[in-house]
Tab-separated table of N, CA and C in Angstrom:
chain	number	residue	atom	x	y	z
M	3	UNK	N	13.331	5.627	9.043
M	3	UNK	CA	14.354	6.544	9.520
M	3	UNK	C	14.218	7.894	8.825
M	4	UNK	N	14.766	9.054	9.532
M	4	UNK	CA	14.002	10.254	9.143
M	4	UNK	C	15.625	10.914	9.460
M	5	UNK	N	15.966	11.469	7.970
M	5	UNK	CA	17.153	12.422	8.262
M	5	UNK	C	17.449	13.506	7.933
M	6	UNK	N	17.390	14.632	8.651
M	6	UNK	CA	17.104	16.014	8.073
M	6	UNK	C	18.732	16.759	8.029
M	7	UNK	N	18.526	17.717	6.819
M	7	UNK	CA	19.642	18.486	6.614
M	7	UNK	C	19.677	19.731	6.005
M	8	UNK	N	20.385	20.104	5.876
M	8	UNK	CA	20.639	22.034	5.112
M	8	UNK	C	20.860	23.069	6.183
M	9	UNK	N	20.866	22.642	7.095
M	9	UNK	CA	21.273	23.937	8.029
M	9	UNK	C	22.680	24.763	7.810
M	10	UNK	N	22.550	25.484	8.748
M	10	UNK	CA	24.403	26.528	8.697
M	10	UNK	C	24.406	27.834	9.080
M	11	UNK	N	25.299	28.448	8.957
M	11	UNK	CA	25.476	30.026	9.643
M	11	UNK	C	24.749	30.454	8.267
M	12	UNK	N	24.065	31.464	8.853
M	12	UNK	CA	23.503	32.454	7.246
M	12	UNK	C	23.403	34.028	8.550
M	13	UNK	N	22.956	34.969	7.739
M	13	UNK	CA	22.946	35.712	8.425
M	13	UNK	C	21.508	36.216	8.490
M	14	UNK	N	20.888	37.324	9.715
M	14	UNK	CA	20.012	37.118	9.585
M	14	UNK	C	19.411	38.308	8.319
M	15	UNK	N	18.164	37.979	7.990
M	15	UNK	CA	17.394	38.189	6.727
M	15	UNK	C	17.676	37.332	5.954
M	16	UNK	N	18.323	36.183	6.218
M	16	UNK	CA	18.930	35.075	4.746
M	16	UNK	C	18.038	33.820	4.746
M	17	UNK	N	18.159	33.164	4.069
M	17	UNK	CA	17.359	32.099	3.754
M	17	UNK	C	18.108	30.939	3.873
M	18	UNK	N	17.325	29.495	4.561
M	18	UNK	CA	17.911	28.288	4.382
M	18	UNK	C	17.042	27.127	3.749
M	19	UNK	N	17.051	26.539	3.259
M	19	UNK	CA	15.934	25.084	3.196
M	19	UNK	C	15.984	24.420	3.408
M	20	UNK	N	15.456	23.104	5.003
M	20	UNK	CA	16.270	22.254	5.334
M	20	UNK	C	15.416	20.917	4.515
M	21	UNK	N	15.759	19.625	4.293
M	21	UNK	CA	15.396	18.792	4.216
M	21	UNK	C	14.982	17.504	4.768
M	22	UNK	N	14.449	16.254	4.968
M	22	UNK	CA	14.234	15.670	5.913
M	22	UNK	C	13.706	14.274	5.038
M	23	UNK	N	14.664	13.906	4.623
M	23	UNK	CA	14.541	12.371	3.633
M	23	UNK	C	14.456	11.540	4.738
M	24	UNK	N	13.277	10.652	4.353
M	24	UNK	CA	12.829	9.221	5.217
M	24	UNK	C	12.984	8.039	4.239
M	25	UNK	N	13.635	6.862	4.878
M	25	UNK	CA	13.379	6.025	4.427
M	25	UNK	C	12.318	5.151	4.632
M	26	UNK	N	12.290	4.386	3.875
M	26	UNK	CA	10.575	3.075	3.512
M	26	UNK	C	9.550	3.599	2.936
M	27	UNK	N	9.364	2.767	2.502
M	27	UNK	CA	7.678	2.859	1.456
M	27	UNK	C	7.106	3.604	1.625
M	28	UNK	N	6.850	3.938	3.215
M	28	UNK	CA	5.189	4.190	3.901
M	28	UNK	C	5.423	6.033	4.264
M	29	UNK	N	6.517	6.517	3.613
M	29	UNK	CA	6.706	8.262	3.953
M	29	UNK	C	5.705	8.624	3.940
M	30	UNK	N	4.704	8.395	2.538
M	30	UNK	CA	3.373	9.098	2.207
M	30	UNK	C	2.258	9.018	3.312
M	31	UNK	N	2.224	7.744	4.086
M	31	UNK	CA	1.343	8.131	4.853
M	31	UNK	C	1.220	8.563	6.413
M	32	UNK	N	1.890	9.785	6.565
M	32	UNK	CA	2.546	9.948	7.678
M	32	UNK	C	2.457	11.478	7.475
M	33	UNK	N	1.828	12.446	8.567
M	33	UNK	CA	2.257	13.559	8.700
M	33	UNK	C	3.721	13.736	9.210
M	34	UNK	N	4.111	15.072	8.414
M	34	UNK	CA	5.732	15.532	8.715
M	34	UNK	C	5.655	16.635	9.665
M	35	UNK	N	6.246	16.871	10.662
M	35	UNK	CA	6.527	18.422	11.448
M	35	UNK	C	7.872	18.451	11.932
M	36	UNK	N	8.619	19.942	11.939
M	36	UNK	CA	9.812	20.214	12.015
M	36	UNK	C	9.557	21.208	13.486
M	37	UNK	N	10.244	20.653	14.392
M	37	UNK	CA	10.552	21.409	15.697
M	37	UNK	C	11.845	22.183	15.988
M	38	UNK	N	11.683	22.835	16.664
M	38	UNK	CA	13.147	23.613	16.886
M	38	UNK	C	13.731	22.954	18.347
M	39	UNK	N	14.769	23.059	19.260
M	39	UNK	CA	15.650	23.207	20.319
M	39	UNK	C	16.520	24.298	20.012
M	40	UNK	N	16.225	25.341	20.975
M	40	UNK	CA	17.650	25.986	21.201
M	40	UNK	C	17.844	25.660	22.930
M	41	UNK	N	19.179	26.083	23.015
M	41	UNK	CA	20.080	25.166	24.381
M	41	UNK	C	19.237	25.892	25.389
M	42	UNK	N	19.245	24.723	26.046
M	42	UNK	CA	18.445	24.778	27.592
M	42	UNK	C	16.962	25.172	27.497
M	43	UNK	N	16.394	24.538	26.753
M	43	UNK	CA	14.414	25.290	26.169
M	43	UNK	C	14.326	23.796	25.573
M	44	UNK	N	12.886	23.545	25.886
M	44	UNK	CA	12.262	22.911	25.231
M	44	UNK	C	12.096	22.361	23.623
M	45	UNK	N	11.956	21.074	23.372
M	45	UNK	CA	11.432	21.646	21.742
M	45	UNK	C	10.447	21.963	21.579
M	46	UNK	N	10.077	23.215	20.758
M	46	UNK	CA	9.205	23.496	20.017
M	46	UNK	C	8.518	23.505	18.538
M	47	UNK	N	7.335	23.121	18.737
M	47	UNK	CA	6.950	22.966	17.215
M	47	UNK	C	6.920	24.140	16.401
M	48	UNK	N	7.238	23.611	15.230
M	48	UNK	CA	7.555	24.946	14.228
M	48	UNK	C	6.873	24.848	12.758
M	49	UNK	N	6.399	23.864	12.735
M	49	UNK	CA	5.682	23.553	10.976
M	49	UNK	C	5.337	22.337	11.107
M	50	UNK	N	3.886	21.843	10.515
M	50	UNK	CA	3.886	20.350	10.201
M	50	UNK	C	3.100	20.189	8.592
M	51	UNK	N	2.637	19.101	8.004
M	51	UNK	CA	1.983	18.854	7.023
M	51	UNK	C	1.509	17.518	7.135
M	52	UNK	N	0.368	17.420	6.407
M	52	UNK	CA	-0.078	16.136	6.328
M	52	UNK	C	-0.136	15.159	5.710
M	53	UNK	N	-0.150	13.900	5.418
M	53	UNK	CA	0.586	12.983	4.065
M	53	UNK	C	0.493	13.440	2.845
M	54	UNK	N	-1.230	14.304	2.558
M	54	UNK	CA	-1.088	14.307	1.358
M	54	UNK	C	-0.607	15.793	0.782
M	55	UNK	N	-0.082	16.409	2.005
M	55	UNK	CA	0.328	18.263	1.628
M	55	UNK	C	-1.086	19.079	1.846
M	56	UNK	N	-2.183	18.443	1.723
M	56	UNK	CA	-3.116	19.303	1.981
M	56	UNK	C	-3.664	20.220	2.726
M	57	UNK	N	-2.975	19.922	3.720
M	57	UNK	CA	-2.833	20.738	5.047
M	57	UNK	C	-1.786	21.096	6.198
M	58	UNK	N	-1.678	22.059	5.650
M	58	UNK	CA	-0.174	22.592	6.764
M	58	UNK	C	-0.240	23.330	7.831
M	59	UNK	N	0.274	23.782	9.254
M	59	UNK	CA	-0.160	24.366	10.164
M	59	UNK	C	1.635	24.848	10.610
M	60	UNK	N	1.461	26.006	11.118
M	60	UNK	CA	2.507	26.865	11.576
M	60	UNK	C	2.726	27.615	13.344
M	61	UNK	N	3.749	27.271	13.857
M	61	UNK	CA	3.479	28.137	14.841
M	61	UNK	C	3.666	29.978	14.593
M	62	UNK	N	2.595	30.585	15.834
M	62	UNK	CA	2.672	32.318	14.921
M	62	UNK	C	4.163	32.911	15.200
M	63	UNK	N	5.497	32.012	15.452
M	63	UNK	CA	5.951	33.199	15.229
M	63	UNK	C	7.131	32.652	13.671
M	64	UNK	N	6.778	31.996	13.032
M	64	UNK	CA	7.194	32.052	12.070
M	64	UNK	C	6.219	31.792	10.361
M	65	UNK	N	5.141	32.100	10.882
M	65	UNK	CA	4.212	32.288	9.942
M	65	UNK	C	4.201	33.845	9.147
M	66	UNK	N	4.348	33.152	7.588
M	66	UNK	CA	4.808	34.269	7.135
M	66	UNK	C	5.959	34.539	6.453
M	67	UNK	N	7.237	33.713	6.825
M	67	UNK	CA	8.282	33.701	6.637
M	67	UNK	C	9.088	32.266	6.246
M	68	UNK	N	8.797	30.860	7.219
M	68	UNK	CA	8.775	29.814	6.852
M	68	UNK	C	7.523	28.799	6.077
M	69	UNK	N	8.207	28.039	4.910
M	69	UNK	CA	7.002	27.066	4.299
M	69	UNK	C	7.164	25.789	4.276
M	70	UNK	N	6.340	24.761	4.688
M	70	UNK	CA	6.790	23.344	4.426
M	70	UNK	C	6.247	22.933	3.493
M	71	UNK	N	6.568	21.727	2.929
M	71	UNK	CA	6.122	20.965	2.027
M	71	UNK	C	7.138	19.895	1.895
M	72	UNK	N	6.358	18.758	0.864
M	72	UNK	CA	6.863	17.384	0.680
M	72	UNK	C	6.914	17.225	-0.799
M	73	UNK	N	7.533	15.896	-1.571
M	73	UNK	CA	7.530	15.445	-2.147
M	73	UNK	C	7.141	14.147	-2.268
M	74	UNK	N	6.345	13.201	-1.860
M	74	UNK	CA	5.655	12.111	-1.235
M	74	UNK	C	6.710	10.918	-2.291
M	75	UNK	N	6.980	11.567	-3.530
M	75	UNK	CA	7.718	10.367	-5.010
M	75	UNK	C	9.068	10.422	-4.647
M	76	UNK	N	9.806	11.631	-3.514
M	76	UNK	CA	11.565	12.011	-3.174
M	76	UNK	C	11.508	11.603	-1.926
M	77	UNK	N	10.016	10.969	-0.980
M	77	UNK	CA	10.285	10.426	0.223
M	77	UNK	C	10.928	11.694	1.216
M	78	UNK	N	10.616	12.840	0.678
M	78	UNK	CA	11.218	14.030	1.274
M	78	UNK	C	10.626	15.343	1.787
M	79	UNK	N	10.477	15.761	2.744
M	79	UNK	CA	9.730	16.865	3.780
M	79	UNK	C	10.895	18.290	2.798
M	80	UNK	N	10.665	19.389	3.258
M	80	UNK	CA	11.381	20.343	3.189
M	80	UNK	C	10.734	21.698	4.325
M	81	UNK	N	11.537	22.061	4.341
M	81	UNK	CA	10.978	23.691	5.135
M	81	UNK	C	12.104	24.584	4.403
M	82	UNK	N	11.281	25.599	3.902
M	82	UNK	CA	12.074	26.861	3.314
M	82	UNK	C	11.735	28.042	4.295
M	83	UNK	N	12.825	28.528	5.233
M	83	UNK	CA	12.682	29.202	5.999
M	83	UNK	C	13.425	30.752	5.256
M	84	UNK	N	12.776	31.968	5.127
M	84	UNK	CA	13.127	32.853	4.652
M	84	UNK	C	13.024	34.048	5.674
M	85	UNK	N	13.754	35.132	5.767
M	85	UNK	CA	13.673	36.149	6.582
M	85	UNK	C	14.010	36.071	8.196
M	86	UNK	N	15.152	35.240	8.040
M	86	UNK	CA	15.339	34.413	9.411
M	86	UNK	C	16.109	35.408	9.902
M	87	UNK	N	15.767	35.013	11.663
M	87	UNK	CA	16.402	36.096	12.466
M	87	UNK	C	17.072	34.997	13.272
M	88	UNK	N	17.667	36.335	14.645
M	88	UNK	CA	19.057	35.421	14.985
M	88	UNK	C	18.228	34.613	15.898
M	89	UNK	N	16.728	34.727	16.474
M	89	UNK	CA	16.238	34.347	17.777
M	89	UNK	C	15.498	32.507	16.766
M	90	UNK	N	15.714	32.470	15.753
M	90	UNK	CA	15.077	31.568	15.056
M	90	UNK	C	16.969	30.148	15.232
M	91	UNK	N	17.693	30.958	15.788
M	91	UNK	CA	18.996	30.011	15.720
M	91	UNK	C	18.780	29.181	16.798
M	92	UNK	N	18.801	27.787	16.261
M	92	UNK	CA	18.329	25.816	17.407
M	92	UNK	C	18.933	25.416	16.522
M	93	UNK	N	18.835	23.872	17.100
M	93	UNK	CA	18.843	22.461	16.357
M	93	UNK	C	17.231	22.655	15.694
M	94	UNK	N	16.948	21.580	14.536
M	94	UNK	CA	15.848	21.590	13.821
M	94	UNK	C	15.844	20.053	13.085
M	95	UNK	N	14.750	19.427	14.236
M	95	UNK	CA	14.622	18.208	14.279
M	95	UNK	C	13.128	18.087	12.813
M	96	UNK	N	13.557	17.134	12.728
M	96	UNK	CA	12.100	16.297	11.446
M	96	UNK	C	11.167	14.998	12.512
M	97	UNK	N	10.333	15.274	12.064
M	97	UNK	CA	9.596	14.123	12.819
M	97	UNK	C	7.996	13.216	12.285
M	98	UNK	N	8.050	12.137	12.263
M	98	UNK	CA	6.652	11.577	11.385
M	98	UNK	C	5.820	11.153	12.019
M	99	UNK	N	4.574	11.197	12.117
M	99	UNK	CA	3.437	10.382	12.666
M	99	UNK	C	2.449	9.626	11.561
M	100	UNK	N	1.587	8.945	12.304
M	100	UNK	CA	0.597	8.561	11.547
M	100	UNK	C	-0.854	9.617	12.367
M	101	UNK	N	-1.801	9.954	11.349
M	101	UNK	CA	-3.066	10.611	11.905
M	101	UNK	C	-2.447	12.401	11.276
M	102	UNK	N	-3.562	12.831	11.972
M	102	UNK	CA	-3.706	14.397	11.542
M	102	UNK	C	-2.066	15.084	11.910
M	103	UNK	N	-2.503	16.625	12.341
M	103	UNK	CA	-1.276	17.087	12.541
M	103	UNK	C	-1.159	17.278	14.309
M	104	UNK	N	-0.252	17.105	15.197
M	104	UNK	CA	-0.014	17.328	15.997
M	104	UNK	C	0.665	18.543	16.566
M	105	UNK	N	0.662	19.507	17.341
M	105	UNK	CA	1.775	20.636	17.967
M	105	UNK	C	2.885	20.061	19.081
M	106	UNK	N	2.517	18.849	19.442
M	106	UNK	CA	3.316	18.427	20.932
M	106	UNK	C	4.186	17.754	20.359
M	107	UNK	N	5.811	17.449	20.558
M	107	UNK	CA	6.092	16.885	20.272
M	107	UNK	C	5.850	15.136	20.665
M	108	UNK	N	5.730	14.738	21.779
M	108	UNK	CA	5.092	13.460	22.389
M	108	UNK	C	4.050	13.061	21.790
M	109	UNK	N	3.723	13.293	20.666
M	109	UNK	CA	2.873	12.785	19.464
M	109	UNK	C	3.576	11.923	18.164
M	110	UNK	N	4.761	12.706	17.820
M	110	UNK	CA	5.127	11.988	16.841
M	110	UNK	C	6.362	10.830	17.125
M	111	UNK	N	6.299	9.755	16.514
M	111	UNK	CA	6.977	8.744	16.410
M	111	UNK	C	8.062	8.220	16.433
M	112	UNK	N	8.696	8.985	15.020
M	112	UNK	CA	9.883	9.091	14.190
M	112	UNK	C	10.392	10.495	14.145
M	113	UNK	N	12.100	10.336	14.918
M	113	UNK	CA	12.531	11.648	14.641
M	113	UNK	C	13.433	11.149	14.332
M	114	UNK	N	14.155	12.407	13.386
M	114	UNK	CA	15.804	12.394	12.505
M	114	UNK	C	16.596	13.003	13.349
M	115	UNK	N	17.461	13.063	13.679
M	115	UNK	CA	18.837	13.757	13.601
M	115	UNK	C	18.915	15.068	13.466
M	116	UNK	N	19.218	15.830	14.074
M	116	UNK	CA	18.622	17.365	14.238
M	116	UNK	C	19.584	17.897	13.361
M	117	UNK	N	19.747	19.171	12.562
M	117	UNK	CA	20.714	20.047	11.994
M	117	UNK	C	20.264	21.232	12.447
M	118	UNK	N	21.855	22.446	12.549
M	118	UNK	CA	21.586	23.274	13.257
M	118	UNK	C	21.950	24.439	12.556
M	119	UNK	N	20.413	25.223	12.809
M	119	UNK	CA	21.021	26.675	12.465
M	119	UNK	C	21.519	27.479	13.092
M	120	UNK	N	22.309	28.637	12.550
M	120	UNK	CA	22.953	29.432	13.604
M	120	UNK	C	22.642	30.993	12.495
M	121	UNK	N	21.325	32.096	12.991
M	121	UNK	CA	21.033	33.236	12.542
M	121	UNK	C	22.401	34.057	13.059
M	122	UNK	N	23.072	34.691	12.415
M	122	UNK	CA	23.936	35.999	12.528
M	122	UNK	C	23.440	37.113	13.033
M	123	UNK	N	23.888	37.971	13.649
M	123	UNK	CA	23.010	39.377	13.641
M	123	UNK	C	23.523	40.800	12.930
């Protein structure tokens, strides 16, 4: 189970860091990626990493500004999203696979519980 959190109103240029604690053993071997939904659109992928952090991949329009990473020993994903604007405001789902990194969401497995940001302007 995969449950992500830290979202909220910030305004934009502000910073959030969401989190995305999984339970069971096996977190480590599982790439992590964080997608967005905003209402009535698709999800889109927005960051992933790979079990061992070694490799991370970004979509371009938040490269630059958002970073992911894990803690493989806290069973825990993170994304530190900085310099956020209001067009970056969705739900922001967590999601795990096994294998490399994927962009589609219909790749990964395990999703959490979305938390939602809301950019100010």
């Amino acid at each position: 189970q995969l449950q992500a959190s830290g979202g909220g109103l910030v305004q934009a240029g502000g910073s959030l860091r969401l989190s995305c604690a999984a339970s069971g053993r096996t977190f480590s071997s599982y790439t992590v990626a964080w997608f967005l939904q905003a209402p009535g659109k698709e999800r889109q992928f927005v960051a992933a990493i790979t079990y061992s952090g070694g490799t991370t991949r970004y979509a371009d329009s938040v490269k630059g500004r958002f970073t992911i990473s894990r803690d493989n020993a806290k069973n825990t994903a993170y994304l530190q999203m900085n310099s956020l604007k209001p067009e970056d405001t969705a739900v922001y789902y967590c999601a795990a696979m096994r294998g490399s990194i994927a962009t589609t969401a219909n790749w990964y497995t395990y999703w959490g519980r979305g938390t939602q940001v809301t950019v100010s302007s």
